[in-house]
Short mmCIF file of C-alpha atoms in Angstrom, two decimals:
data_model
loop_
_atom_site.label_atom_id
_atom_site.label_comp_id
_atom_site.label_asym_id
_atom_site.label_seq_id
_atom_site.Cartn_x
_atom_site.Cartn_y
_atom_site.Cartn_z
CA UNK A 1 -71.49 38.03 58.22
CA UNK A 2 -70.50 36.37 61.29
CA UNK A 3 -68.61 38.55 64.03
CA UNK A 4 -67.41 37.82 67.15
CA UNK A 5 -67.90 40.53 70.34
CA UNK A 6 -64.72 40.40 72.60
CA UNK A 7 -66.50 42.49 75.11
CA UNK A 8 -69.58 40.44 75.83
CA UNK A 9 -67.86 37.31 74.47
CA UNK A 10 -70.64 36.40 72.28
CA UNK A 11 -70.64 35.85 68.48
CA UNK A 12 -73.34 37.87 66.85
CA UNK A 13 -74.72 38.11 62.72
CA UNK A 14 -74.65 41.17 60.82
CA UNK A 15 -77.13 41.11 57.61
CA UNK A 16 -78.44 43.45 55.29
CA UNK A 17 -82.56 43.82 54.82
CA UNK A 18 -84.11 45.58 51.80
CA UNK A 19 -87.34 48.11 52.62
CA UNK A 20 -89.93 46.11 49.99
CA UNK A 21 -91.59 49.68 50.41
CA UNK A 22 -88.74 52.39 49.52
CA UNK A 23 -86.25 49.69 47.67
CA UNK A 24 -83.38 50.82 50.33
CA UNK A 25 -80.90 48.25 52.42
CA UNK A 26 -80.40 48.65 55.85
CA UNK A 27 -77.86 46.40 57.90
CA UNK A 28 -79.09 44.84 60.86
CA UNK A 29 -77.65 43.11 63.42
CA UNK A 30 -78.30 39.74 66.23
CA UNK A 31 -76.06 39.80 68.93
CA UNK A 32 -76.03 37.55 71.57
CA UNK A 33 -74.40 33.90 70.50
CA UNK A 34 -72.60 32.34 72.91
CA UNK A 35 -71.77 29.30 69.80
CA UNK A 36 -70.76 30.45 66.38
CA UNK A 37 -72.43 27.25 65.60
CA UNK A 38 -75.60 29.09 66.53
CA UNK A 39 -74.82 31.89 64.76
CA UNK A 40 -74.08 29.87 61.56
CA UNK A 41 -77.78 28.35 61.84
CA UNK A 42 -79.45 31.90 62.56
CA UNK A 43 -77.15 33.22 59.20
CA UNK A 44 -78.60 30.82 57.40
CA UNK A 45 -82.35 30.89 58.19
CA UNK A 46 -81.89 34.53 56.74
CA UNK A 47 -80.25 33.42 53.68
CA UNK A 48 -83.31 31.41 53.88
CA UNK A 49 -85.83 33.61 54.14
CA UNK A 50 -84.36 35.63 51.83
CA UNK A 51 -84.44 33.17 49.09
CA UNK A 52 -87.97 32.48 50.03
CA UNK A 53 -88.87 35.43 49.09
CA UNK A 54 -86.64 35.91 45.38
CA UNK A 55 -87.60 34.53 42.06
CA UNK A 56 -87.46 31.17 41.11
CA UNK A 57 -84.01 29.83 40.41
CA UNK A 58 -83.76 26.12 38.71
CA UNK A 59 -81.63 24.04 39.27
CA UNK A 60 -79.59 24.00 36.38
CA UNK A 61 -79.38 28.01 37.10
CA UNK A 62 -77.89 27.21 40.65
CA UNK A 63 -75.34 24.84 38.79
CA UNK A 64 -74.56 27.88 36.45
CA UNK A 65 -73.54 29.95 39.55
CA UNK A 66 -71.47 27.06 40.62
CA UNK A 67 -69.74 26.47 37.47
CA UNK A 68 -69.05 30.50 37.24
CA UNK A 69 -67.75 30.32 40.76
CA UNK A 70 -65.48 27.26 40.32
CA UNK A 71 -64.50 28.68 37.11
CA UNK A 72 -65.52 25.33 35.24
CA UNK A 73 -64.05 24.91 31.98
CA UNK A 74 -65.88 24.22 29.14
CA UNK A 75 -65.11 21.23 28.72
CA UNK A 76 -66.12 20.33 32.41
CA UNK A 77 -69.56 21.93 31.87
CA UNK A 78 -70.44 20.41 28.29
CA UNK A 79 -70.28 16.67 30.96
CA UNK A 80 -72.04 18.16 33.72
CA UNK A 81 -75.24 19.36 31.18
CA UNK A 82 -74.90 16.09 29.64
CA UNK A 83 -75.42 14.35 32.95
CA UNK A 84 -78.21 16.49 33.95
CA UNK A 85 -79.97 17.02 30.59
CA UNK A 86 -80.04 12.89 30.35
CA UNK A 87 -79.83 11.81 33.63
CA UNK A 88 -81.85 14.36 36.28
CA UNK A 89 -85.31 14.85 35.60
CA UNK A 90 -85.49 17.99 38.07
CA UNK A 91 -83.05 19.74 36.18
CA UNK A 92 -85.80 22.73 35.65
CA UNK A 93 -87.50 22.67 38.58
CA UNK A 94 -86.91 25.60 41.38
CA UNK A 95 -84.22 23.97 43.40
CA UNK A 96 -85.83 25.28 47.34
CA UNK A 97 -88.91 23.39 45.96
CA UNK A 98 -86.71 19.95 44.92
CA UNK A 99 -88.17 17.49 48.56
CA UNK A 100 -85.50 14.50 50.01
CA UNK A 101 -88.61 12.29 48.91
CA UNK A 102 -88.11 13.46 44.88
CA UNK A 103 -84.22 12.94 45.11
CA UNK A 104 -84.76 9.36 46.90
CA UNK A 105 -87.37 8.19 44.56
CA UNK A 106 -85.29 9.77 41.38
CA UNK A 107 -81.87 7.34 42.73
CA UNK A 108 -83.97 4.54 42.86
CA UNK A 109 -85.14 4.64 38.98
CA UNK A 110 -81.53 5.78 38.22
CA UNK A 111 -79.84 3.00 39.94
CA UNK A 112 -82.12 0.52 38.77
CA UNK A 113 -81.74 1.50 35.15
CA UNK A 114 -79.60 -0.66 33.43
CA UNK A 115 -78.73 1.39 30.50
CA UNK A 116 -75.87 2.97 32.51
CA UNK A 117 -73.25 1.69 34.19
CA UNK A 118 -72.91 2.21 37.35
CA UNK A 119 -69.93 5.03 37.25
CA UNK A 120 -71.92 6.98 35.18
CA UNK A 121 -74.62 6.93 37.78
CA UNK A 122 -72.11 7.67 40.58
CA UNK A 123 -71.06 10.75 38.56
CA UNK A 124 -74.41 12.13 38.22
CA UNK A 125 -75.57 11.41 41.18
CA UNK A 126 -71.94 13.60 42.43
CA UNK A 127 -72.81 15.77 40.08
CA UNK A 128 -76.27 16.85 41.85
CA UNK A 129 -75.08 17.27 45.49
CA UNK A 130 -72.39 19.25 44.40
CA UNK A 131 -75.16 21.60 43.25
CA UNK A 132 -76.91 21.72 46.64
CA UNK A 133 -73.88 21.42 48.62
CA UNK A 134 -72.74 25.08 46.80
CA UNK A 135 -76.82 26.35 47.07
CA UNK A 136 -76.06 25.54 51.12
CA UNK A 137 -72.91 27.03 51.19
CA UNK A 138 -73.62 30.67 49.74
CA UNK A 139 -77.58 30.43 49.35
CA UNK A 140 -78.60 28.78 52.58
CA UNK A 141 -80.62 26.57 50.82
CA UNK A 142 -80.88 23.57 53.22
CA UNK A 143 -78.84 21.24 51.41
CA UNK A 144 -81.37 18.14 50.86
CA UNK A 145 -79.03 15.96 48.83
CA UNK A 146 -76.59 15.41 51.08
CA UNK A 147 -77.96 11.71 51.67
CA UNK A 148 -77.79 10.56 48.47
CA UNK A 149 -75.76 7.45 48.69
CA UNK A 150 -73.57 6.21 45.47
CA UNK A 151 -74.81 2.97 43.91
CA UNK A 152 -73.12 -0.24 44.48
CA UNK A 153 -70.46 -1.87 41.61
CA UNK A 154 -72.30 -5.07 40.10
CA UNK A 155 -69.77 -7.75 40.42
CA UNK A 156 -68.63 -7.92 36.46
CA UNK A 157 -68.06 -4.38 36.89
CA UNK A 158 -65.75 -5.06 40.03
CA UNK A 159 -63.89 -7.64 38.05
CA UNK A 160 -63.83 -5.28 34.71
CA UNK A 161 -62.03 -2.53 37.03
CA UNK A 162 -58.91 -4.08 37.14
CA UNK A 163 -56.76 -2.39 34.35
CA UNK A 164 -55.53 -4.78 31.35
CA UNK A 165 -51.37 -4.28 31.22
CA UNK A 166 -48.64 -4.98 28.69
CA UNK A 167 -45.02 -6.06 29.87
CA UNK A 168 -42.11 -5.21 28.36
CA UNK A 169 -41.87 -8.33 26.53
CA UNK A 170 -45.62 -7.76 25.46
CA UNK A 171 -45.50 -4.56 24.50
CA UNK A 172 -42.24 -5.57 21.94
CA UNK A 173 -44.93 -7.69 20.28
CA UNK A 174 -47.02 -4.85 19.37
CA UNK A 175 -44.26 -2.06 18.80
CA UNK A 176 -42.49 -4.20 16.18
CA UNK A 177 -45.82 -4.00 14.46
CA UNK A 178 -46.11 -0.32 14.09
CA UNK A 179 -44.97 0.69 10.63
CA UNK A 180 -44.98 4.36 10.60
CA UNK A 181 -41.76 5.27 12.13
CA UNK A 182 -43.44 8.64 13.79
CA UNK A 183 -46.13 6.53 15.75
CA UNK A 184 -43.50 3.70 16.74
CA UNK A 185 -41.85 6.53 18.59
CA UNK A 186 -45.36 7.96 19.75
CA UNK A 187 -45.92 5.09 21.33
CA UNK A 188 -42.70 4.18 22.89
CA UNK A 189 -43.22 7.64 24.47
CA UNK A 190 -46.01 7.03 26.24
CA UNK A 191 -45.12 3.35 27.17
CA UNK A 192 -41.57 4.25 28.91
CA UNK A 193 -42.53 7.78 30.52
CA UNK A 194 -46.10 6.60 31.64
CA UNK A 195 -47.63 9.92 29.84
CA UNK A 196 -50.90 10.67 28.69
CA UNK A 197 -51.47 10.79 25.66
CA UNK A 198 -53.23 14.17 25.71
CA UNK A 199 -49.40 15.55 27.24
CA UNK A 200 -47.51 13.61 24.36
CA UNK A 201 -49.43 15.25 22.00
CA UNK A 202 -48.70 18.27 23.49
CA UNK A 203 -45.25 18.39 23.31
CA UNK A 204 -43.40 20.74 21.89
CA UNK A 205 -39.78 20.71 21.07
CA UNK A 206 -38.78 23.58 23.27
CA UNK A 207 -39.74 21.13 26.18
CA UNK A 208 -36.64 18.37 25.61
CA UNK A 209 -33.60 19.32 26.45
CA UNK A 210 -31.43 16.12 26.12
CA UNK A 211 -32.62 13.65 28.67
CA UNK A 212 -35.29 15.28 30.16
CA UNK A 213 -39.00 16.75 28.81
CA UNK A 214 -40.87 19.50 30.43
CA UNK A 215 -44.63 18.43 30.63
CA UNK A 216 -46.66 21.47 31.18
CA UNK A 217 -49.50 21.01 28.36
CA UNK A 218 -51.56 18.65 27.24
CA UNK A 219 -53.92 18.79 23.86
CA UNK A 220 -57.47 16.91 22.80
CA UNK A 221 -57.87 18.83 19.49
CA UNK A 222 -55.52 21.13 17.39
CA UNK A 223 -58.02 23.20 16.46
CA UNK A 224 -59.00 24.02 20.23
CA UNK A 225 -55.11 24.85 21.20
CA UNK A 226 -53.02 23.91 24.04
CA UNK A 227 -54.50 23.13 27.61
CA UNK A 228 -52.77 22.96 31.17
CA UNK A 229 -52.49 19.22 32.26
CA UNK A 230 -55.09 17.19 33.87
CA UNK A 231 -53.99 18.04 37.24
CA UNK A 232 -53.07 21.54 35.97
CA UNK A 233 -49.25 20.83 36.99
CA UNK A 234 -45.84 20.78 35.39
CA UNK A 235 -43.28 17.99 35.90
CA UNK A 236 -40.16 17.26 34.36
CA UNK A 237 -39.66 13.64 33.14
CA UNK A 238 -36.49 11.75 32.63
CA UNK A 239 -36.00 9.87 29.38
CA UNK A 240 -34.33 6.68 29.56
CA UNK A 241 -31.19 6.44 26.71
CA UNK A 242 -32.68 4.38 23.87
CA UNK A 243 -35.64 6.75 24.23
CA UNK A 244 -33.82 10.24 23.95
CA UNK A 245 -31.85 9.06 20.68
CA UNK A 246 -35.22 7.72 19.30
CA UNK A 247 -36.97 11.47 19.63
CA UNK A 248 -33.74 12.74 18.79
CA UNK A 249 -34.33 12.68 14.65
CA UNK A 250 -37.75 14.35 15.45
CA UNK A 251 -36.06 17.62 16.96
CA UNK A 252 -34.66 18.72 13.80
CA UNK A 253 -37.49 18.58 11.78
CA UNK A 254 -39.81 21.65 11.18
CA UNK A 255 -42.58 22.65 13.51
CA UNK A 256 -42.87 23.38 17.06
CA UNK A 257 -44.36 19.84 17.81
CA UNK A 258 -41.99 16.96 19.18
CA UNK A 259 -44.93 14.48 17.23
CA UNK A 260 -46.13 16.29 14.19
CA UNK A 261 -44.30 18.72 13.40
CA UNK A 262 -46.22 22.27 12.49
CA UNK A 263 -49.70 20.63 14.19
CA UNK A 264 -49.87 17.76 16.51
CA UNK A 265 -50.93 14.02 15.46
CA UNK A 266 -54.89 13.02 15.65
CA UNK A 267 -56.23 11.73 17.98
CA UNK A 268 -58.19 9.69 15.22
CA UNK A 269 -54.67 8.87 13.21
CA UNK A 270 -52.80 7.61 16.62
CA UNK A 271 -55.60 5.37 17.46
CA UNK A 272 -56.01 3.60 13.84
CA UNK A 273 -51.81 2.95 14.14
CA UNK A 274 -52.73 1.37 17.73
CA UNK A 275 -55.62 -0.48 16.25
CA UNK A 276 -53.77 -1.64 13.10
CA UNK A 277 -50.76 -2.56 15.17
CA UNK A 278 -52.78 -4.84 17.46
CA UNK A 279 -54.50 -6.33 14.89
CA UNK A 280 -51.56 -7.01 12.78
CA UNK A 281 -50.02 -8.58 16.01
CA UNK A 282 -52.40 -10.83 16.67
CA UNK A 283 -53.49 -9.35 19.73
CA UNK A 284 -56.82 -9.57 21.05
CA UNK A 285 -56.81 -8.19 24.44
CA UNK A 286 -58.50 -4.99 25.71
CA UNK A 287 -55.45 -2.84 26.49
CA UNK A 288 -56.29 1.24 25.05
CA UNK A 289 -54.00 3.46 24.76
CA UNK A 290 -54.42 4.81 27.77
CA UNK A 291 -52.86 1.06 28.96
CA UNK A 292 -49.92 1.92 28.12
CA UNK A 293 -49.74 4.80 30.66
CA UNK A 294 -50.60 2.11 33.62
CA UNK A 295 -48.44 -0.54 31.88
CA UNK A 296 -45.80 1.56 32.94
CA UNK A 297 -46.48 2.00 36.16
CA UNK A 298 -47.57 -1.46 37.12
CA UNK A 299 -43.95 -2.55 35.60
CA UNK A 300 -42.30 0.16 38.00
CA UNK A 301 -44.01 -0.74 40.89
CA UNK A 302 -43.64 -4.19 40.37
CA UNK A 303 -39.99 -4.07 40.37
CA UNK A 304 -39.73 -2.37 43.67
CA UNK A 305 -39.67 1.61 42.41
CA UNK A 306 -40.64 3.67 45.50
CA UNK A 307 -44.20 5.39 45.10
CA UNK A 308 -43.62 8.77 45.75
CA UNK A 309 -41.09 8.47 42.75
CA UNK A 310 -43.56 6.73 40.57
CA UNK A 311 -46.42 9.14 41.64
CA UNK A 312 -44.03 12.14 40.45
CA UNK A 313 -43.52 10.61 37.01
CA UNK A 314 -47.17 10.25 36.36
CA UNK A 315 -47.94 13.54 37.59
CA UNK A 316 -50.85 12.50 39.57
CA UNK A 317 -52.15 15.20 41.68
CA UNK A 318 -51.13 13.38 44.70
CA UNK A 319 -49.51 10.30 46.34
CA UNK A 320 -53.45 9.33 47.72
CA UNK A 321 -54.08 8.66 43.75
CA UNK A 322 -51.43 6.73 43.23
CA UNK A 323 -52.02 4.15 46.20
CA UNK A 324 -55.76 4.03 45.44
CA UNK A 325 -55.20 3.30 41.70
CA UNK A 326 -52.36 0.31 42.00
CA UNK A 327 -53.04 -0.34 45.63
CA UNK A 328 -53.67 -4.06 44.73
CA UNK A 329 -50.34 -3.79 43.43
CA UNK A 330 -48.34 -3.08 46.54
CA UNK A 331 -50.20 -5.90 48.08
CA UNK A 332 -48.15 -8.23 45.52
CA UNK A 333 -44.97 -6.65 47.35
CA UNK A 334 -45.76 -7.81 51.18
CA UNK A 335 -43.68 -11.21 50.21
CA UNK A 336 -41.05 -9.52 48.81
CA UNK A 337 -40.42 -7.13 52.14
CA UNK A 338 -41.08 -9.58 54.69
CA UNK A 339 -37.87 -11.46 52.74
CA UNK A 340 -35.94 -8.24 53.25
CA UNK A 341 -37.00 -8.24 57.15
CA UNK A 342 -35.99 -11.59 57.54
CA UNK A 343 -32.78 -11.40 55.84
CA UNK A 344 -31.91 -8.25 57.96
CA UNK A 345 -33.29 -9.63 61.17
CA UNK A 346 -31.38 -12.60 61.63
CA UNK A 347 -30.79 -14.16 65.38
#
């Protein structure tokens, strides 16, 4: 613990020692810091030696502790294992014993490997620091991976970022293809509210109220219940007219569920309707359903909706994601206001 001594104006470090002899803790304390920056560095030469001296902890054991202290869902922590167990050779290894010169030499054969692609290697190699960032923070274990740099994009994966989009008009062409009346609904859902499909699923009848739905859940698998949303948020959305009197018929039927009724649709059933729609269609582009979601947003923003407004309706966490994920679209706009300017700036 760091304290700070108003009388000799001096930051000092109180610590606890154990007697290796009798088992007992004493506290001890170094006075005398005229920096708490200096303090800091003597606190954590202590938390040092102090791990010097304790059993060996792994690294995957230090990610335990940080999972447990982030309160990491399971979900969360099935990825993380699955990034380490394929992807980080030192995963067993005592972590104060992992060198800069393993890490460096372990990023070079996993950037090189070309059985990833590259944002699965950014994610593990995130993944790792985040371990030894957490092992400096409460361990004082010098924090060794904080150099790791993220690999670079390849330039077909640059080109593959940009999202695929439907219009309107396009996304008529595939709706009017969707047979089963409950999926044709589905789907309109997710297409004019710019949900995820995850919160669709999720829905619950209790959660429209005319115009508006209450997003607060989102689902994966029935049998595995409802979740809090990505962001772990709750937003109301407002449906547009034709909308509200499509998902009108559903709120009479039985079951809590807007789209299912007693359980909510499959993930496996919603994607064979997409699939079969496309197909059926005649369309061979590489929109998902998850598309849909940034179909609806590219139309809004391309029509001149504010951001903050369109930001709100997707329920991202923040207006930051927004601009970062459709900032090339707001470029597209710098025509558009310079023609307002002009017209409003006349001599």
């Amino acid at each position: 613990m760091i304290g700070y001594d108003k009388e000799r104006k001096t930051y000092f470090v109180q610590y606890q020692v154990k007697d290796p002899l009798t088992g007992k803790w004493s506290t001890k304390k170094k006075r005398g810091f005229k920096l708490k920056r200096d303090a800091a560095q003597y606190e954590a030469s202590v938390k040092i030696e102090k791990t010097n001296t304790a059993p060996k902890i792994t690294f995957l054991e230090m990610n335990g502790l940080y999972e447990k202290s982030f309160q990491i869902s399971s979900g969360q922590s099935q990825q993380r294992h699955t990034h380490f167990e394929r992807r980080f050779p030192l995963k067993d290894n005592d972590i104060r014993k992992i060198t800069r010169l393993q890490l460096e030499n372990w990023r070079t054969e996993l950037i090189s490997d070309e059985t990833y692609a590259t944002r699965t290697k950014n994610k593990t190699i995130a993944y790792v620091k985040s371990v030894f960032k957490f092992a400096y923070d409460v361990y004082g274990i010098p924090n060794i991976a904080q150099f790791l740099r993220s690999a670079k994009y390849t330039d077909s994966e640059i080109m593959s970022q940009e999202r695929p989009v439907w219009t309107p008009d396009q996304y008529k062409k595939f709706i009017d293809c969707v047979e089963v009346p409950i999926y044709k609904i589905f789907f309109d859902f997710l297409f004019w509210t710019g949900c995820r499909r995850g919160e669709a699923m999720a829905l619950q009848k209790s959660d429209v109220h005319g115009n508006q739905a209450f997003i607060h859940y989102s689902i994966k698998h029935f049998k595995n219940g409802l979740k809090p949303t990505k962001t772990r948020t709750s937003r109301t959305i407002v449906l547009d007219d034709t909308l509200a009197k499509e998902i009108e018929p559903l709120m009479s039927t039985e079951g809590a569920f807007v789209f299912g009724g007693e359980r909510s649709l499959s993930i496996s059933a919603i994607q064979s309707q997409f699939t079969k729609a496309k197909k059926k269609a005649g369309i061979q582009d590489n929109v998902t359903i998850h598309c849909l979601r940034h179909s609806h947003a590219t139309w809004l923003i391309n029509n001149g909706v504010n951001i903050v407004a369109v930001s709100k309706r997707l329920g991202h966490a923040d207006i930051e994601t927004t601009l970062k994920t459709y900032a090339h679209l707001l470029k597209d706009t710098d025509s558009s206001m310079m023609e307002f300017i002009n017209k409003c700036h006349k001599q």
